[in-house]
PDB file of C-alpha atoms in Angstrom:
ATOM      1  CA  MET A   1      -0.125  -0.044   0.032  1.00 37.00           C
ATOM      2  CA  SER A   2       1.428   3.218  -1.239  1.00 37.00           C
ATOM      3  CA  VAL A   3       1.356   6.561   0.924  1.00 42.00           C
ATOM      4  CA  ARG A   4      -0.592   7.886  -2.352  1.00 49.00           C
ATOM      5  CA  TYR A   5      -3.272   5.950  -1.394  1.00 50.00           C
ATOM      6  CA  LEU A   6      -3.436   7.071   2.262  1.00 51.00           C
ATOM      7  CA  GLU A   7      -3.207  10.547   2.390  1.00 62.00           C
ATOM      8  CA  LYS A   8      -5.245  12.469  -0.843  1.00 88.00           C
ATOM      9  CA  PHE A   9      -6.533  16.230  -0.960  1.00 86.00           C
ATOM     10  CA  LEU A  10      -9.912  17.094  -1.582  1.00 84.00           C
ATOM     11  CA  THR A  11     -11.714  20.154  -2.775  1.00 86.00           C
ATOM     12  CA  ILE A  12     -15.241  20.672  -0.653  1.00 84.00           C
ATOM     13  CA  GLU A  13     -17.683  21.916  -2.735  1.00 82.00           C
ATOM     14  CA  ASP A  14     -20.675  21.724  -0.906  1.00 80.00           C
ATOM     15  CA  LYS A  15     -22.506  23.511   2.422  1.00 81.00           C
ATOM     16  CA  THR A  16     -22.984  20.697   4.416  1.00 82.00           C
ATOM     17  CA  LEU A  17     -20.354  21.610   6.662  1.00 85.00           C
ATOM     18  CA  GLN A  18     -20.368  25.514   6.983  1.00 85.00           C
ATOM     19  CA  PRO A  19     -19.342  27.108   9.083  1.00 84.00           C
ATOM     20  CA  THR A  20     -16.455  23.822  10.081  1.00 85.00           C
ATOM     21  CA  LEU A  21     -15.693  24.456   5.973  1.00 86.00           C
ATOM     22  CA  ASN A  22     -16.154  26.621   3.002  1.00 85.00           C
ATOM     23  CA  PRO A  23     -17.662  29.388   5.901  1.00 85.00           C
ATOM     24  CA  ASP A  24     -18.258  31.848   3.388  1.00 80.00           C
ATOM     25  CA  ASP A  25     -19.925  31.516  -0.376  1.00 72.00           C
ATOM     26  CA  ASN A  26     -17.489  33.072  -2.187  1.00 68.00           C
ATOM     27  CA  LYS A  27     -17.660  30.036  -4.887  1.00 65.00           C
ATOM     28  CA  LEU A  28     -14.065  31.140  -5.983  1.00 66.00           C
ATOM     29  CA  LYS A  29     -12.474  30.360  -2.172  1.00 77.00           C
ATOM     30  CA  ARG A  30     -13.276  26.368  -1.380  1.00 86.00           C
ATOM     31  CA  ASP A  31     -11.474  24.858   1.228  1.00 88.00           C
ATOM     32  CA  VAL A  32      -9.178  22.304   0.442  1.00 91.00           C
ATOM     33  CA  VAL A  33      -8.584  19.535   3.328  1.00 92.00           C
ATOM     34  CA  LEU A  34      -5.984  16.380   3.945  1.00 92.00           C
ATOM     35  CA  LEU A  35      -7.876  13.039   3.875  1.00 92.00           C
ATOM     36  CA  ASN A  36      -6.352   9.908   5.809  1.00 92.00           C
ATOM     37  CA  ARG A  37      -7.661   6.766   4.348  1.00 90.00           C
ATOM     38  CA  LEU A  38      -5.351   4.779   7.273  1.00 88.00           C
ATOM     39  CA  ALA A  39      -7.748   5.864   9.899  1.00 86.00           C
ATOM     40  CA  ALA A  40     -10.661   4.505   8.131  1.00 84.00           C
ATOM     41  CA  LEU A  41      -8.727   1.409   7.552  1.00 84.00           C
ATOM     42  CA  ARG A  42      -7.927   0.933  10.648  1.00 84.00           C
ATOM     43  CA  HIS A  43     -11.540   2.234  12.391  1.00 81.00           C
ATOM     44  CA  ARG A  44      -9.770   5.595  13.929  1.00 80.00           C
ATOM     45  CA  TYR A  45     -12.280   7.669  14.306  1.00 81.00           C
ATOM     46  CA  GLN A  46     -14.648   9.246  16.751  1.00 88.00           C
ATOM     47  CA  ARG A  47     -17.184  11.298  17.466  1.00 90.00           C
ATOM     48  CA  GLY A  48     -16.672  14.865  16.450  1.00 92.00           C
ATOM     49  CA  ASP A  49     -14.424  13.629  13.443  1.00 93.00           C
ATOM     50  CA  VAL A  50     -15.160  14.617   9.884  1.00 94.00           C
ATOM     51  CA  VAL A  51     -14.940  11.878   7.819  1.00 95.00           C
ATOM     52  CA  THR A  52     -15.518  11.316   3.733  1.00 93.00           C
ATOM     53  CA  LEU A  53     -17.646   8.059   2.740  1.00 94.00           C
ATOM     54  CA  TRP A  54     -19.821   6.634   0.401  1.00 94.00           C
ATOM     55  CA  SER A  55     -23.319   8.069   0.126  1.00 93.00           C
ATOM     56  CA  PRO A  56     -25.413   5.104   1.415  1.00 92.00           C
ATOM     57  CA  THR A  57     -28.265   6.421  -1.363  1.00 90.00           C
ATOM     58  CA  ASP A  58     -26.081   6.623  -4.481  1.00 91.00           C
ATOM     59  CA  PRO A  59     -22.908   4.415  -4.112  1.00 87.00           C
ATOM     60  CA  SER A  60     -20.913   5.923  -6.742  1.00 90.00           C
ATOM     61  CA  LYS A  61     -21.224   9.274  -4.977  1.00 91.00           C
ATOM     62  CA  THR A  62     -18.705  10.183  -1.605  1.00 90.00           C
ATOM     63  CA  ILE A  63     -20.114  12.521   1.225  1.00 92.00           C
ATOM     64  CA  ILE A  64     -18.499  14.266   3.659  1.00 93.00           C
ATOM     65  CA  LYS A  65     -20.149  14.492   7.208  1.00 94.00           C
ATOM     66  CA  ARG A  66     -19.421  14.371  10.787  1.00 94.00           C
ATOM     67  CA  ILE A  67     -19.738  11.641  12.881  1.00 95.00           C
ATOM     68  CA  VAL A  68     -22.248  12.390  16.074  1.00 93.00           C
ATOM     69  CA  ALA A  69     -22.696   9.540  17.728  1.00 94.00           C
ATOM     70  CA  VAL A  70     -21.140   5.979  17.522  1.00 93.00           C
ATOM     71  CA  GLU A  71     -22.548   2.221  18.513  1.00 92.00           C
ATOM     72  CA  GLY A  72     -24.718   2.381  21.690  1.00 94.00           C
ATOM     73  CA  ASP A  73     -25.264   5.894  21.735  1.00 94.00           C
ATOM     74  CA  TYR A  74     -28.365   7.062  21.406  1.00 95.00           C
ATOM     75  CA  VAL A  75     -30.012   9.905  19.280  1.00 93.00           C
ATOM     76  CA  TYR A  76     -33.077  12.634  18.936  1.00 92.00           C
ATOM     77  CA  PRO A  77     -32.853  12.665  15.532  1.00 89.00           C
ATOM     78  CA  LEU A  78     -34.455  15.572  13.188  1.00 85.00           C
ATOM     79  CA  LYS A  79     -36.664  15.887  11.057  1.00 83.00           C
ATOM     80  CA  PRO A  80     -37.966  14.041   8.912  1.00 82.00           C
ATOM     81  CA  HIS A  81     -36.905  10.848  10.664  1.00 80.00           C
ATOM     82  CA  PRO A  82     -39.596   8.968  11.654  1.00 81.00           C
ATOM     83  CA  LYS A  83     -38.485   7.756  15.175  1.00 84.00           C
ATOM     84  CA  GLU A  84     -38.357   9.552  18.545  1.00 88.00           C
ATOM     85  CA  ILE A  85     -34.956   8.332  19.706  1.00 91.00           C
ATOM     86  CA  VAL A  86     -32.585   5.549  17.738  1.00 94.00           C
ATOM     87  CA  ARG A  87     -29.728   3.676  19.261  1.00 95.00           C
ATOM     88  CA  ILE A  88     -26.908   3.291  17.226  1.00 95.00           C
ATOM     89  CA  PRO A  89     -25.631  -0.412  16.651  1.00 96.00           C
ATOM     90  CA  LYS A  90     -22.858  -2.380  16.595  1.00 94.00           C
ATOM     91  CA  GLY A  91     -20.981  -1.559  13.265  1.00 92.00           C
ATOM     92  CA  HIS A  92     -22.606   1.640  12.507  1.00 95.00           C
ATOM     93  CA  CYS A  93     -22.667   5.176  13.433  1.00 95.00           C
ATOM     94  CA  TRP A  94     -24.385   8.459  13.320  1.00 94.00           C
ATOM     95  CA  ILE A  95     -23.561  11.481  11.034  1.00 94.00           C
ATOM     96  CA  GLU A  96     -24.387  14.797  10.226  1.00 92.00           C
ATOM     97  CA  GLY A  97     -23.624  17.594   8.509  1.00 88.00           C
ATOM     98  CA  ASP A  98     -22.755  21.055  10.564  1.00 85.00           C
ATOM     99  CA  GLU A  99     -25.545  23.145   8.748  1.00 78.00           C
ATOM    100  CA  ASN A 100     -28.797  20.994   8.874  1.00 73.00           C
ATOM    101  CA  PHE A 101     -30.363  22.951   6.351  1.00 71.00           C
ATOM    102  CA  HIS A 102     -27.799  21.859   3.365  1.00 70.00           C
ATOM    103  CA  SER A 103     -27.760  18.163   5.099  1.00 81.00           C
ATOM    104  CA  LYS A 104     -28.975  15.121   3.826  1.00 88.00           C
ATOM    105  CA  ASP A 105     -27.375  12.795   6.364  1.00 89.00           C
ATOM    106  CA  SER A 106     -28.294  10.377   9.103  1.00 92.00           C
ATOM    107  CA  ASN A 107     -31.873  12.027   9.530  1.00 91.00           C
ATOM    108  CA  ILE A 108     -32.644  10.995   6.332  1.00 90.00           C
ATOM    109  CA  TYR A 109     -30.405   7.711   6.110  1.00 89.00           C
ATOM    110  CA  GLY A 110     -30.635   6.762   9.589  1.00 93.00           C
ATOM    111  CA  PRO A 111     -27.468   4.724  11.817  1.00 96.00           C
ATOM    112  CA  VAL A 112     -24.692   4.214   8.512  1.00 95.00           C
ATOM    113  CA  PRO A 113     -22.841   1.474   8.517  1.00 95.00           C
ATOM    114  CA  LEU A 114     -18.811   2.119   9.375  1.00 94.00           C
ATOM    115  CA  GLY A 115     -17.623  -0.062   6.174  1.00 93.00           C
ATOM    116  CA  LEU A 116     -18.596   3.056   4.020  1.00 95.00           C
ATOM    117  CA  ILE A 117     -16.226   5.169   5.834  1.00 95.00           C
ATOM    118  CA  THR A 118     -13.314   5.959   3.105  1.00 94.00           C
ATOM    119  CA  ALA A 119     -11.306   8.324   4.686  1.00 94.00           C
ATOM    120  CA  LYS A 120     -10.983  11.072   7.915  1.00 94.00           C
ATOM    121  CA  VAL A 121     -10.371  14.583   7.247  1.00 94.00           C
ATOM    122  CA  THR A 122      -7.799  15.684   9.400  1.00 92.00           C
ATOM    123  CA  HIS A 123      -6.675  19.178   8.150  1.00 92.00           C
ATOM    124  CA  ILE A 124      -7.525  22.472   5.734  1.00 92.00           C
ATOM    125  CA  VAL A 125      -4.806  22.919   3.340  1.00 93.00           C
ATOM    126  CA  TRP A 126      -6.187  25.535   1.966  1.00 89.00           C
ATOM    127  CA  PRO A 127      -6.674  28.584   1.672  1.00 87.00           C
ATOM    128  CA  LEU A 128      -3.270  29.583   3.400  1.00 90.00           C
ATOM    129  CA  SER A 129      -5.470  31.779   5.525  1.00 89.00           C
ATOM    130  CA  ARG A 130      -7.098  28.743   7.281  1.00 89.00           C
ATOM    131  CA  LEU A 131      -4.330  26.285   7.395  1.00 91.00           C
ATOM    132  CA  GLY A 132      -4.832  23.801  10.247  1.00 92.00           C
ATOM    133  CA  ARG A 133      -6.749  20.985  12.237  1.00 94.00           C
ATOM    134  CA  VAL A 134     -10.366  20.396  10.728  1.00 91.00           C
ATOM    135  CA  PRO A 135     -12.072  22.214  14.102  1.00 87.00           C
ATOM    136  CA  TYR A 136     -13.959  19.769  16.376  1.00 83.00           C
ATOM    137  CA  ARG A 137     -17.534  20.429  16.916  1.00 81.00           C
ATOM    138  CA  GLY A 138     -18.755  19.736  20.157  1.00 71.00           C
ATOM    139  CA  ARG A 139     -21.632  16.879  21.094  1.00 67.00           C
ATOM    140  CA  PRO A 140     -25.041  17.711  20.039  1.00 75.00           C
ATOM    141  CA  GLU A 141     -27.381  18.476  22.879  1.00 83.00           C
ATOM    142  CA  ARG A 142     -29.526  15.209  21.115  1.00 85.00           C
ATOM    143  CA  VAL A 143     -27.092  12.717  21.780  1.00 88.00           C
ATOM    144  CA  LEU A 144     -26.532  10.539  24.755  1.00 87.00           C
ATOM    145  CA  TYR A 145     -23.228   8.600  25.273  1.00 81.00           C
ATOM    146  CA  GLY A 146     -23.803   5.027  25.597  1.00 76.00           C
ATOM    147  CA  ALA A 147     -26.884   5.740  27.963  1.00 57.00           C
ATOM    148  CA  GLY A 148     -30.085   3.517  28.206  1.00 48.00           C
ATOM    149  CA  PRO A 149     -30.737   0.132  28.256  1.00 46.00           C
ATOM    150  CA  SER A 150     -27.748  -2.928  27.831  1.00 45.00           C
ATOM    151  CA  ASP A 151     -26.556  -4.314  24.549  1.00 43.00           C
ATOM    152  CA  GLU A 152     -28.586  -7.085  25.393  1.00 44.00           C
ATOM    153  CA  GLU A 153     -32.027  -5.335  25.066  1.00 45.00           C
ATOM    154  CA  GLU A 154     -33.090  -3.556  21.848  1.00 45.00           C
ATOM    155  CA  ASP A 155     -35.646  -1.102  23.239  1.00 44.00           C
ATOM    156  CA  ASP A 156     -36.224   1.966  20.778  1.00 44.00           C
ATOM    157  CA  THR A 157     -38.629   3.337  22.773  1.00 39.00           C
ATOM    158  CA  TYR A 158     -35.807   4.184  25.656  1.00 37.00           C
ATOM    159  CA  LYS A 159     -35.943   7.734  26.847  1.00 40.00           C
ATOM    160  CA  PRO A 160     -33.595   8.624  28.670  1.00 37.00           C
ATOM    161  CA  ASN A 161     -33.774  11.287  31.421  1.00 36.00           C
ATOM    162  CA  TYR A 162     -32.147  14.734  31.532  1.00 32.00           C
ATOM    163  CA  ALA A 163     -32.999  15.683  34.602  1.00 32.00           C
TER     164      ALA A 163
END
């Protein structure tokens, strides 16, 4: 396996991760990011990481999203998702764009298999004024880390108590 395969650059074309990537609407100023494919091969990612993955609805397309929840976590999805709460099953994660209005994500797809992830986005390399690590975005209030019923229980109706 060559280093060329493990790292690659990608120009971000959409608004799904605004304001993290492409913070303004100037189409001439697109962020270019560094992809770490080795992280995906080794499944080295966590909540808050930005990743590229094959689209669950069109495998010929690559999308970019943020991992919001991992297996065992609970998520209160946004519309149009039909359930009130979703438990992330083993081998899956919940992905969302930072900009909910421009994002087709797990709120539509549901939890996605980890096998669809192709790379972890680690750094912004262009424009030079934004050079550096991709900013971390904290957990949404709608996510509970591994709380609720045990792994043996499959209770989609569980409603955690925030009080």
